[in-house]
Amino acid sequence: MYDDLDIFAAVVEHSSLNRASRQLNLSQPALSRKISKLEERLGVALFTRHGKRLELTEVGRLTYTYALEQRQQRSRFLEALSKFKEGEPLLVTLGASLTTLQTTLPPLVNAYMEKFPAAELKLITGKTHEIVSSVSEGKSDVGIIASMVQEPGLRCIPLFEDQLRLVVSGQHPLALSAKLTMDDLSRLPMLLFSKGTWYRRLTDDLFQRSGIEPDVRLEIDSFEAIVRLLPTIKAAALLPKSYLRPELLNGGGLVSLYIKELEQTQRTTCLIYRDDGALSTAARSLVQVTEEIYLSRHE
């Protein structure tokens, strides 16, 4: 039936049995029989015939739309099959936390898709322990997490070290300060991550150790929202250095400030995957690109 749908579509597109028969390399009688058999199989008339001129019926237009969809689906399948035969990546499932999605993944995804444009990435978000479980159970091929783990059956590769930086608008009173300490954050209006998140626990622990009580103006889970709100609320925020790319700071009129005590917030972002040798071509390619991007910086 599907071959007959292709033939039917060709007749529609040429608006003539005669022209379609030449294009399909079929005799006109043979082509007419195929169209008639398709109509019999469907139980409907696809054309209204006016002498040599054919006009689609309403159900004929519906059938033509379906024929085009089948043609496109077949084309996508054959393209994917061709890529698979060539050994190129197809689909890879990547697990990461929401914060990692905002910091580490944009440059990684761009590099991966540039190198393997036929690849498809499926992203799964969750907390660190959820991503570890997802990779261990095979629900995710690869994971990127913000800590080192020692999990049986998983390989954990350190990618880079990260730490928090104080971020303010270029118009903020602290923007021109030559040297800052944690004491400068006491009663300072700040935007913080919501309670219960990893970053909030990290900052709360830091404040407690330093004896600091910031003036919390807003609690939110989005880096992007925090960056956009900083100039409006005239507050400060603690954000990971990996997120603070030059284009983001310059475009938002923001300044990243160093405080020595913030070195205590250092963490290691890692790549994890199963070490049983069961990685797909797509997953192996993603691991390769990730290592090229991050590990080459240390060489």
PDB file of C-alpha atoms in Angstrom:
ATOM      1  CA  MET A   1       0.000   0.000   0.000  1.00  0.00           C
ATOM      2  CA  TYR A   2       2.808   2.424   0.835  1.00  0.00           C
ATOM      3  CA  ASP A   3       4.347   2.085  -2.640  1.00  0.00           C
ATOM      4  CA  ASP A   4       0.906   2.758  -4.096  1.00  0.00           C
ATOM      5  CA  LEU A   5       0.688   5.911  -1.943  1.00  0.00           C
ATOM      6  CA  ASP A   6       3.963   7.133  -3.476  1.00  0.00           C
ATOM      7  CA  ILE A   7       2.559   6.501  -6.931  1.00  0.00           C
ATOM      8  CA  PHE A   8      -0.675   8.288  -6.016  1.00  0.00           C
ATOM      9  CA  ALA A   9       1.313  11.271  -4.707  1.00  0.00           C
ATOM     10  CA  ALA A  10       3.286  11.447  -7.956  1.00  0.00           C
ATOM     11  CA  VAL A  11       0.049  11.572  -9.970  1.00  0.00           C
ATOM     12  CA  VAL A  12      -1.225  14.407  -7.761  1.00  0.00           C
ATOM     13  CA  GLU A  13       2.011  16.350  -8.092  1.00  0.00           C
ATOM     14  CA  HIS A  14       2.122  15.986 -11.889  1.00  0.00           C
ATOM     15  CA  SER A  15      -1.614  16.598 -12.281  1.00  0.00           C
ATOM     16  CA  SER A  16      -1.559  14.067 -15.100  1.00  0.00           C
ATOM     17  CA  LEU A  17      -1.406  10.303 -15.508  1.00  0.00           C
ATOM     18  CA  ASN A  18       0.635  10.790 -18.646  1.00  0.00           C
ATOM     19  CA  ARG A  19       3.338  12.955 -17.024  1.00  0.00           C
ATOM     20  CA  ALA A  20       3.388  10.812 -13.888  1.00  0.00           C
ATOM     21  CA  SER A  21       3.785   7.619 -15.930  1.00  0.00           C
ATOM     22  CA  ARG A  22       6.882   9.059 -17.644  1.00  0.00           C
ATOM     23  CA  GLN A  23       8.380  10.140 -14.340  1.00  0.00           C
ATOM     24  CA  LEU A  24       7.684   6.750 -12.722  1.00  0.00           C
ATOM     25  CA  ASN A  25       8.732   4.804 -15.808  1.00  0.00           C
ATOM     26  CA  LEU A  26       5.368   3.017 -15.897  1.00  0.00           C
ATOM     27  CA  SER A  27       2.967   2.670 -18.760  1.00  0.00           C
ATOM     28  CA  GLN A  28      -0.150   4.785 -18.403  1.00  0.00           C
ATOM     29  CA  PRO A  29      -2.475   1.719 -18.294  1.00  0.00           C
ATOM     30  CA  ALA A  30      -0.338   0.152 -15.552  1.00  0.00           C
ATOM     31  CA  LEU A  31      -0.439   3.403 -13.601  1.00  0.00           C
ATOM     32  CA  SER A  32      -4.208   3.652 -13.984  1.00  0.00           C
ATOM     33  CA  ARG A  33      -4.588   0.099 -12.659  1.00  0.00           C
ATOM     34  CA  LYS A  34      -2.483   0.903  -9.600  1.00  0.00           C
ATOM     35  CA  ILE A  35      -4.583   3.966  -8.784  1.00  0.00           C
ATOM     36  CA  SER A  36      -7.782   1.951  -9.273  1.00  0.00           C
ATOM     37  CA  LYS A  37      -6.498  -0.816  -6.987  1.00  0.00           C
ATOM     38  CA  LEU A  38      -5.599   1.768  -4.330  1.00  0.00           C
ATOM     39  CA  GLU A  39      -9.097   3.214  -4.531  1.00  0.00           C
ATOM     40  CA  GLU A  40     -10.568  -0.288  -4.212  1.00  0.00           C
ATOM     41  CA  ARG A  41      -8.373  -1.058  -1.223  1.00  0.00           C
ATOM     42  CA  LEU A  42      -9.353   2.192   0.506  1.00  0.00           C
ATOM     43  CA  GLY A  43     -12.980   1.937  -0.554  1.00  0.00           C
ATOM     44  CA  VAL A  44     -13.136   5.544  -1.746  1.00  0.00           C
ATOM     45  CA  ALA A  45     -12.675   7.556  -4.921  1.00  0.00           C
ATOM     46  CA  LEU A  46      -9.494   9.609  -4.850  1.00  0.00           C
ATOM     47  CA  PHE A  47     -10.036  11.513  -8.085  1.00  0.00           C
ATOM     48  CA  THR A  48     -12.888  12.992 -10.017  1.00  0.00           C
ATOM     49  CA  ARG A  49     -12.104  12.461 -13.689  1.00  0.00           C
ATOM     50  CA  HIS A  50     -12.932  15.163 -16.233  1.00  0.00           C
ATOM     51  CA  GLY A  51     -11.737  13.656 -19.490  1.00  0.00           C
ATOM     52  CA  LYS A  52      -7.947  13.532 -19.163  1.00  0.00           C
ATOM     53  CA  ARG A  53      -7.970  15.994 -16.258  1.00  0.00           C
ATOM     54  CA  LEU A  54      -7.898  14.641 -12.710  1.00  0.00           C
ATOM     55  CA  GLU A  55      -9.262  16.501  -9.726  1.00  0.00           C
ATOM     56  CA  LEU A  56      -8.737  15.379  -6.162  1.00  0.00           C
ATOM     57  CA  THR A  57     -11.790  14.518  -4.104  1.00  0.00           C
ATOM     58  CA  GLU A  58     -11.964  15.657  -0.490  1.00  0.00           C
ATOM     59  CA  VAL A  59     -10.800  12.240   0.709  1.00  0.00           C
ATOM     60  CA  GLY A  60      -8.169  12.342  -2.024  1.00  0.00           C
ATOM     61  CA  ARG A  61      -6.721  15.509  -0.471  1.00  0.00           C
ATOM     62  CA  LEU A  62      -6.702  13.782   2.911  1.00  0.00           C
ATOM     63  CA  THR A  63      -4.943  10.766   1.394  1.00  0.00           C
ATOM     64  CA  TYR A  64      -2.371  12.986  -0.290  1.00  0.00           C
ATOM     65  CA  THR A  65      -1.539  14.640   3.058  1.00  0.00           C
ATOM     66  CA  TYR A  66      -1.085  11.201   4.611  1.00  0.00           C
ATOM     67  CA  ALA A  67       1.088  10.099   1.682  1.00  0.00           C
ATOM     68  CA  LEU A  68       3.368  13.118   2.218  1.00  0.00           C
ATOM     69  CA  GLU A  69       3.665  12.334   5.926  1.00  0.00           C
ATOM     70  CA  GLN A  70       4.628   8.746   5.125  1.00  0.00           C
ATOM     71  CA  ARG A  71       7.193   9.947   2.597  1.00  0.00           C
ATOM     72  CA  GLN A  72       8.780  12.306   5.127  1.00  0.00           C
ATOM     73  CA  GLN A  73       8.798   9.672   7.854  1.00  0.00           C
ATOM     74  CA  ARG A  74      10.418   7.147   5.533  1.00  0.00           C
ATOM     75  CA  SER A  75      13.020   9.723   4.509  1.00  0.00           C
ATOM     76  CA  ARG A  76      13.909  10.445   8.146  1.00  0.00           C
ATOM     77  CA  PHE A  77      14.137   6.735   8.897  1.00  0.00           C
ATOM     78  CA  LEU A  78      16.421   6.047   5.935  1.00  0.00           C
ATOM     79  CA  GLU A  79      18.637   9.012   6.847  1.00  0.00           C
ATOM     80  CA  ALA A  80      18.925   7.780  10.433  1.00  0.00           C
ATOM     81  CA  LEU A  81      19.616   4.246   9.227  1.00  0.00           C
ATOM     82  CA  SER A  82      22.343   5.541   6.944  1.00  0.00           C
ATOM     83  CA  LYS A  83      23.982   7.426   9.803  1.00  0.00           C
ATOM     84  CA  PHE A  84      23.803   4.318  11.982  1.00  0.00           C
ATOM     85  CA  LYS A  85      25.493   2.228   9.309  1.00  0.00           C
ATOM     86  CA  GLU A  86      28.202   4.855   9.030  1.00  0.00           C
ATOM     87  CA  GLY A  87      28.846   4.617  12.755  1.00  0.00           C
ATOM     88  CA  GLU A  88      27.762   8.185  13.518  1.00  0.00           C
ATOM     89  CA  PRO A  89      25.887   9.037  16.737  1.00  0.00           C
ATOM     90  CA  LEU A  90      22.103   8.851  16.830  1.00  0.00           C
ATOM     91  CA  LEU A  91      20.516   9.308  20.249  1.00  0.00           C
ATOM     92  CA  VAL A  92      22.192   9.819  23.611  1.00  0.00           C
ATOM     93  CA  THR A  93      20.499  10.468  26.950  1.00  0.00           C
ATOM     94  CA  LEU A  94      22.339  12.891  29.197  1.00  0.00           C
ATOM     95  CA  GLY A  95      21.494  13.379  32.859  1.00  0.00           C
ATOM     96  CA  ALA A  96      22.349  16.593  34.713  1.00  0.00           C
ATOM     97  CA  SER A  97      21.085  18.831  37.477  1.00  0.00           C
ATOM     98  CA  LEU A  98      19.228  22.022  36.597  1.00  0.00           C
ATOM     99  CA  THR A  99      22.185  24.130  37.689  1.00  0.00           C
ATOM    100  CA  THR A 100      24.563  22.046  35.586  1.00  0.00           C
ATOM    101  CA  LEU A 101      22.255  22.534  32.609  1.00  0.00           C
ATOM    102  CA  GLN A 102      22.719  26.267  33.009  1.00  0.00           C
ATOM    103  CA  THR A 103      26.474  26.255  33.544  1.00  0.00           C
ATOM    104  CA  THR A 104      28.289  23.325  31.966  1.00  0.00           C
ATOM    105  CA  LEU A 105      25.955  22.131  29.240  1.00  0.00           C
ATOM    106  CA  PRO A 106      25.518  25.106  26.851  1.00  0.00           C
ATOM    107  CA  PRO A 107      29.119  25.055  25.534  1.00  0.00           C
ATOM    108  CA  LEU A 108      29.209  21.238  25.643  1.00  0.00           C
ATOM    109  CA  VAL A 109      25.976  20.807  23.695  1.00  0.00           C
ATOM    110  CA  ASN A 110      27.072  23.403  21.122  1.00  0.00           C
ATOM    111  CA  ALA A 111      30.394  21.637  20.579  1.00  0.00           C
ATOM    112  CA  TYR A 112      28.768  18.200  20.360  1.00  0.00           C
ATOM    113  CA  MET A 113      26.068  19.238  17.892  1.00  0.00           C
ATOM    114  CA  GLU A 114      28.600  21.107  15.764  1.00  0.00           C
ATOM    115  CA  LYS A 115      30.726  17.985  15.481  1.00  0.00           C
ATOM    116  CA  PHE A 116      27.793  15.548  15.151  1.00  0.00           C
ATOM    117  CA  PRO A 117      24.855  17.471  13.624  1.00  0.00           C
ATOM    118  CA  ALA A 118      22.888  14.244  13.057  1.00  0.00           C
ATOM    119  CA  ALA A 119      22.913  13.412  16.768  1.00  0.00           C
ATOM    120  CA  GLU A 120      19.910  13.762  19.051  1.00  0.00           C
ATOM    121  CA  LEU A 121      20.290  14.684  22.715  1.00  0.00           C
ATOM    122  CA  LYS A 122      17.693  13.774  25.325  1.00  0.00           C
ATOM    123  CA  LEU A 123      18.205  15.608  28.612  1.00  0.00           C
ATOM    124  CA  ILE A 124      17.095  14.285  31.996  1.00  0.00           C
ATOM    125  CA  THR A 125      17.278  16.597  35.013  1.00  0.00           C
ATOM    126  CA  GLY A 126      17.424  15.745  38.681  1.00  0.00           C
ATOM    127  CA  LYS A 127      19.447  16.031  41.857  1.00  0.00           C
ATOM    128  CA  THR A 128      22.938  14.553  42.007  1.00  0.00           C
ATOM    129  CA  HIS A 129      21.880  11.264  43.614  1.00  0.00           C
ATOM    130  CA  GLU A 130      19.054  10.949  41.079  1.00  0.00           C
ATOM    131  CA  ILE A 131      21.449  11.416  38.164  1.00  0.00           C
ATOM    132  CA  VAL A 132      23.845   8.843  39.646  1.00  0.00           C
ATOM    133  CA  SER A 133      20.974   6.346  39.938  1.00  0.00           C
ATOM    134  CA  SER A 134      19.776   7.161  36.423  1.00  0.00           C
ATOM    135  CA  VAL A 135      23.189   6.367  34.933  1.00  0.00           C
ATOM    136  CA  SER A 136      23.647   3.264  37.104  1.00  0.00           C
ATOM    137  CA  GLU A 137      20.258   1.914  36.006  1.00  0.00           C
ATOM    138  CA  GLY A 138      20.869   2.689  32.318  1.00  0.00           C
ATOM    139  CA  LYS A 139      18.142   5.338  32.092  1.00  0.00           C
ATOM    140  CA  SER A 140      20.821   7.895  31.202  1.00  0.00           C
ATOM    141  CA  ASP A 141      23.853   7.060  29.076  1.00  0.00           C
ATOM    142  CA  VAL A 142      26.039   9.779  30.570  1.00  0.00           C
ATOM    143  CA  GLY A 143      25.728  12.113  33.547  1.00  0.00           C
ATOM    144  CA  ILE A 144      27.326  15.398  34.572  1.00  0.00           C
ATOM    145  CA  ILE A 145      27.256  16.098  38.299  1.00  0.00           C
ATOM    146  CA  ALA A 146      28.712  18.728  40.616  1.00  0.00           C
ATOM    147  CA  SER A 147      30.607  16.389  42.927  1.00  0.00           C
ATOM    148  CA  MET A 148      32.945  13.407  42.992  1.00  0.00           C
ATOM    149  CA  VAL A 149      31.284  10.028  43.560  1.00  0.00           C
ATOM    150  CA  GLN A 150      32.558   6.531  44.148  1.00  0.00           C
ATOM    151  CA  GLU A 151      29.801   4.277  42.893  1.00  0.00           C
ATOM    152  CA  PRO A 152      30.349   0.614  41.975  1.00  0.00           C
ATOM    153  CA  GLY A 153      30.044   0.114  38.233  1.00  0.00           C
ATOM    154  CA  LEU A 154      30.476   3.805  37.384  1.00  0.00           C
ATOM    155  CA  ARG A 155      33.465   5.681  36.083  1.00  0.00           C
ATOM    156  CA  CYS A 156      33.803   9.221  37.448  1.00  0.00           C
ATOM    157  CA  ILE A 157      36.045  11.638  35.525  1.00  0.00           C
ATOM    158  CA  PRO A 158      36.818  15.072  37.055  1.00  0.00           C
ATOM    159  CA  LEU A 159      36.288  17.817  34.474  1.00  0.00           C
ATOM    160  CA  PHE A 160      37.001  21.097  36.259  1.00  0.00           C
ATOM    161  CA  GLU A 161      37.025  22.868  39.605  1.00  0.00           C
ATOM    162  CA  ASP A 162      34.432  25.528  40.305  1.00  0.00           C
ATOM    163  CA  GLN A 163      33.693  27.985  43.101  1.00  0.00           C
ATOM    164  CA  LEU A 164      31.248  30.752  43.898  1.00  0.00           C
ATOM    165  CA  ARG A 165      31.898  34.390  43.040  1.00  0.00           C
ATOM    166  CA  LEU A 166      30.130  37.518  44.248  1.00  0.00           C
ATOM    167  CA  VAL A 167      28.219  39.129  41.378  1.00  0.00           C
ATOM    168  CA  VAL A 168      26.810  42.675  41.366  1.00  0.00           C
ATOM    169  CA  SER A 169      25.678  45.251  38.862  1.00  0.00           C
ATOM    170  CA  GLY A 170      28.374  47.558  37.531  1.00  0.00           C
ATOM    171  CA  GLN A 171      26.553  50.391  39.331  1.00  0.00           C
ATOM    172  CA  HIS A 172      26.598  48.630  42.708  1.00  0.00           C
ATOM    173  CA  PRO A 173      28.619  50.323  45.499  1.00  0.00           C
ATOM    174  CA  LEU A 174      30.820  47.201  45.832  1.00  0.00           C
ATOM    175  CA  ALA A 175      31.667  47.068  42.112  1.00  0.00           C
ATOM    176  CA  LEU A 176      34.764  49.271  42.496  1.00  0.00           C
ATOM    177  CA  SER A 177      35.983  47.779  45.765  1.00  0.00           C
ATOM    178  CA  ALA A 178      39.637  46.771  45.569  1.00  0.00           C
ATOM    179  CA  LYS A 179      39.432  44.067  48.209  1.00  0.00           C
ATOM    180  CA  LEU A 180      36.416  42.390  49.738  1.00  0.00           C
ATOM    181  CA  THR A 181      35.921  40.037  52.663  1.00  0.00           C
ATOM    182  CA  MET A 182      32.963  38.081  53.956  1.00  0.00           C
ATOM    183  CA  ASP A 183      32.279  40.944  56.380  1.00  0.00           C
ATOM    184  CA  ASP A 184      31.204  43.034  53.381  1.00  0.00           C
ATOM    185  CA  LEU A 185      28.277  40.626  52.905  1.00  0.00           C
ATOM    186  CA  SER A 186      26.821  41.266  56.359  1.00  0.00           C
ATOM    187  CA  ARG A 187      23.319  42.759  55.917  1.00  0.00           C
ATOM    188  CA  LEU A 188      24.020  43.063  52.207  1.00  0.00           C
ATOM    189  CA  PRO A 189      20.826  42.778  50.081  1.00  0.00           C
ATOM    190  CA  MET A 190      21.153  39.480  48.224  1.00  0.00           C
ATOM    191  CA  LEU A 191      19.377  37.135  45.848  1.00  0.00           C
ATOM    192  CA  LEU A 192      19.810  33.514  46.923  1.00  0.00           C
ATOM    193  CA  PHE A 193      18.816  30.119  45.647  1.00  0.00           C
ATOM    194  CA  SER A 194      15.739  28.536  47.216  1.00  0.00           C
ATOM    195  CA  LYS A 195      16.101  26.590  50.448  1.00  0.00           C
ATOM    196  CA  GLY A 196      16.824  22.899  49.984  1.00  0.00           C
ATOM    197  CA  THR A 197      18.904  23.350  46.834  1.00  0.00           C
ATOM    198  CA  TRP A 198      22.591  22.395  46.787  1.00  0.00           C
ATOM    199  CA  TYR A 199      23.734  25.971  46.218  1.00  0.00           C
ATOM    200  CA  ARG A 200      21.586  27.266  49.076  1.00  0.00           C
ATOM    201  CA  ARG A 201      22.987  24.686  51.489  1.00  0.00           C
ATOM    202  CA  LEU A 202      26.483  25.642  50.347  1.00  0.00           C
ATOM    203  CA  THR A 203      25.921  29.367  50.871  1.00  0.00           C
ATOM    204  CA  ASP A 204      24.074  28.925  54.181  1.00  0.00           C
ATOM    205  CA  ASP A 205      26.974  26.838  55.488  1.00  0.00           C
ATOM    206  CA  LEU A 206      29.418  29.503  54.351  1.00  0.00           C
ATOM    207  CA  PHE A 207      27.429  32.286  56.026  1.00  0.00           C
ATOM    208  CA  GLN A 208      27.165  30.315  59.246  1.00  0.00           C
ATOM    209  CA  ARG A 209      30.911  29.626  59.407  1.00  0.00           C
ATOM    210  CA  SER A 210      31.643  33.284  58.715  1.00  0.00           C
ATOM    211  CA  GLY A 211      29.030  34.593  61.164  1.00  0.00           C
ATOM    212  CA  ILE A 212      27.298  36.497  58.369  1.00  0.00           C
ATOM    213  CA  GLU A 213      23.583  37.316  58.111  1.00  0.00           C
ATOM    214  CA  PRO A 214      22.776  38.609  54.623  1.00  0.00           C
ATOM    215  CA  ASP A 215      19.633  40.595  53.843  1.00  0.00           C
ATOM    216  CA  VAL A 216      17.802  38.036  51.687  1.00  0.00           C
ATOM    217  CA  ARG A 217      15.547  39.928  49.257  1.00  0.00           C
ATOM    218  CA  LEU A 218      14.522  37.061  46.992  1.00  0.00           C
ATOM    219  CA  GLU A 219      14.914  33.273  46.768  1.00  0.00           C
ATOM    220  CA  ILE A 220      14.833  31.745  43.278  1.00  0.00           C
ATOM    221  CA  ASP A 221      16.158  28.658  41.443  1.00  0.00           C
ATOM    222  CA  SER A 222      17.138  30.172  38.099  1.00  0.00           C
ATOM    223  CA  PHE A 223      20.589  31.577  37.324  1.00  0.00           C
ATOM    224  CA  GLU A 224      19.139  33.521  34.413  1.00  0.00           C
ATOM    225  CA  ALA A 225      16.439  35.108  36.561  1.00  0.00           C
ATOM    226  CA  ILE A 226      18.993  36.076  39.217  1.00  0.00           C
ATOM    227  CA  VAL A 227      21.257  37.694  36.619  1.00  0.00           C
ATOM    228  CA  ARG A 228      18.367  39.661  35.132  1.00  0.00           C
ATOM    229  CA  LEU A 229      17.111  40.843  38.517  1.00  0.00           C
ATOM    230  CA  LEU A 230      20.438  41.953  40.015  1.00  0.00           C
ATOM    231  CA  PRO A 231      20.446  45.474  38.478  1.00  0.00           C
ATOM    232  CA  THR A 232      16.726  45.993  39.190  1.00  0.00           C
ATOM    233  CA  ILE A 233      16.768  44.954  42.830  1.00  0.00           C
ATOM    234  CA  LYS A 234      20.242  46.469  43.374  1.00  0.00           C
ATOM    235  CA  ALA A 235      21.340  43.353  45.181  1.00  0.00           C
ATOM    236  CA  ALA A 236      24.231  40.898  45.054  1.00  0.00           C
ATOM    237  CA  ALA A 237      24.358  37.154  44.383  1.00  0.00           C
ATOM    238  CA  LEU A 238      26.743  34.246  44.759  1.00  0.00           C
ATOM    239  CA  LEU A 239      26.995  32.391  41.441  1.00  0.00           C
ATOM    240  CA  PRO A 240      29.372  29.685  40.153  1.00  0.00           C
ATOM    241  CA  LYS A 241      32.366  30.962  38.252  1.00  0.00           C
ATOM    242  CA  SER A 242      31.691  28.480  35.427  1.00  0.00           C
ATOM    243  CA  TYR A 243      28.414  30.263  34.672  1.00  0.00           C
ATOM    244  CA  LEU A 244      29.948  33.720  34.544  1.00  0.00           C
ATOM    245  CA  ARG A 245      31.113  33.760  30.950  1.00  0.00           C
ATOM    246  CA  PRO A 246      32.435  37.136  29.683  1.00  0.00           C
ATOM    247  CA  GLU A 247      29.550  37.635  27.258  1.00  0.00           C
ATOM    248  CA  LEU A 248      27.041  37.157  30.074  1.00  0.00           C
ATOM    249  CA  LEU A 249      28.776  39.625  32.386  1.00  0.00           C
ATOM    250  CA  ASN A 250      29.374  42.235  29.693  1.00  0.00           C
ATOM    251  CA  GLY A 251      25.931  41.869  28.182  1.00  0.00           C
ATOM    252  CA  GLY A 252      24.236  42.280  31.554  1.00  0.00           C
ATOM    253  CA  GLY A 253      26.462  45.048  32.870  1.00  0.00           C
ATOM    254  CA  LEU A 254      27.613  42.809  35.720  1.00  0.00           C
ATOM    255  CA  VAL A 255      30.863  42.466  37.663  1.00  0.00           C
ATOM    256  CA  SER A 256      32.323  39.281  39.155  1.00  0.00           C
ATOM    257  CA  LEU A 257      34.160  39.933  42.429  1.00  0.00           C
ATOM    258  CA  TYR A 258      36.692  37.746  44.229  1.00  0.00           C
ATOM    259  CA  ILE A 259      36.507  37.031  47.944  1.00  0.00           C
ATOM    260  CA  LYS A 260      39.170  34.729  49.338  1.00  0.00           C
ATOM    261  CA  GLU A 261      36.744  32.953  51.689  1.00  0.00           C
ATOM    262  CA  LEU A 262      34.700  31.852  48.682  1.00  0.00           C
ATOM    263  CA  GLU A 263      37.486  29.418  47.831  1.00  0.00           C
ATOM    264  CA  GLN A 264      35.890  27.263  50.529  1.00  0.00           C
ATOM    265  CA  THR A 265      32.978  26.673  48.145  1.00  0.00           C
ATOM    266  CA  GLN A 266      35.157  24.885  45.591  1.00  0.00           C
ATOM    267  CA  ARG A 267      33.616  21.790  44.055  1.00  0.00           C
ATOM    268  CA  THR A 268      34.493  19.369  41.264  1.00  0.00           C
ATOM    269  CA  THR A 269      32.216  18.889  38.263  1.00  0.00           C
ATOM    270  CA  CYS A 270      32.476  15.314  36.958  1.00  0.00           C
ATOM    271  CA  LEU A 271      31.433  13.162  34.042  1.00  0.00           C
ATOM    272  CA  ILE A 272      29.982   9.764  34.968  1.00  0.00           C
ATOM    273  CA  TYR A 273      29.087   6.723  32.884  1.00  0.00           C
ATOM    274  CA  ARG A 274      28.945   2.961  33.310  1.00  0.00           C
ATOM    275  CA  ASP A 275      32.283   1.191  32.990  1.00  0.00           C
ATOM    276  CA  ASP A 276      30.846  -2.092  31.706  1.00  0.00           C
ATOM    277  CA  GLY A 277      31.721  -1.240  28.092  1.00  0.00           C
ATOM    278  CA  ALA A 278      28.075  -0.958  27.061  1.00  0.00           C
ATOM    279  CA  LEU A 279      28.217   2.653  25.876  1.00  0.00           C
ATOM    280  CA  SER A 280      26.495   3.301  22.566  1.00  0.00           C
ATOM    281  CA  THR A 281      28.258   5.049  19.687  1.00  0.00           C
ATOM    282  CA  ALA A 282      26.407   8.232  20.557  1.00  0.00           C
ATOM    283  CA  ALA A 283      27.387   8.052  24.233  1.00  0.00           C
ATOM    284  CA  ARG A 284      31.044   7.342  23.422  1.00  0.00           C
ATOM    285  CA  SER A 285      31.082  10.346  21.110  1.00  0.00           C
ATOM    286  CA  LEU A 286      29.622  12.579  23.818  1.00  0.00           C
ATOM    287  CA  VAL A 287      32.233  11.357  26.317  1.00  0.00           C
ATOM    288  CA  GLN A 288      34.957  12.063  23.759  1.00  0.00           C
ATOM    289  CA  VAL A 289      33.746  15.616  23.078  1.00  0.00           C
ATOM    290  CA  THR A 290      33.365  16.334  26.804  1.00  0.00           C
ATOM    291  CA  GLU A 291      36.915  15.198  27.513  1.00  0.00           C
ATOM    292  CA  GLU A 292      38.237  17.218  24.568  1.00  0.00           C
ATOM    293  CA  ILE A 293      36.582  20.384  25.870  1.00  0.00           C
ATOM    294  CA  TYR A 294      37.431  20.166  29.549  1.00  0.00           C
ATOM    295  CA  LEU A 295      40.429  17.884  29.997  1.00  0.00           C
ATOM    296  CA  SER A 296      42.461  19.593  27.264  1.00  0.00           C
ATOM    297  CA  ARG A 297      42.426  22.769  29.384  1.00  0.00           C
ATOM    298  CA  HIS A 298      44.625  21.058  31.959  1.00  0.00           C
ATOM    299  CA  GLU A 299      47.235  19.815  29.496  1.00  0.00           C
TER     300      GLU A 299
END
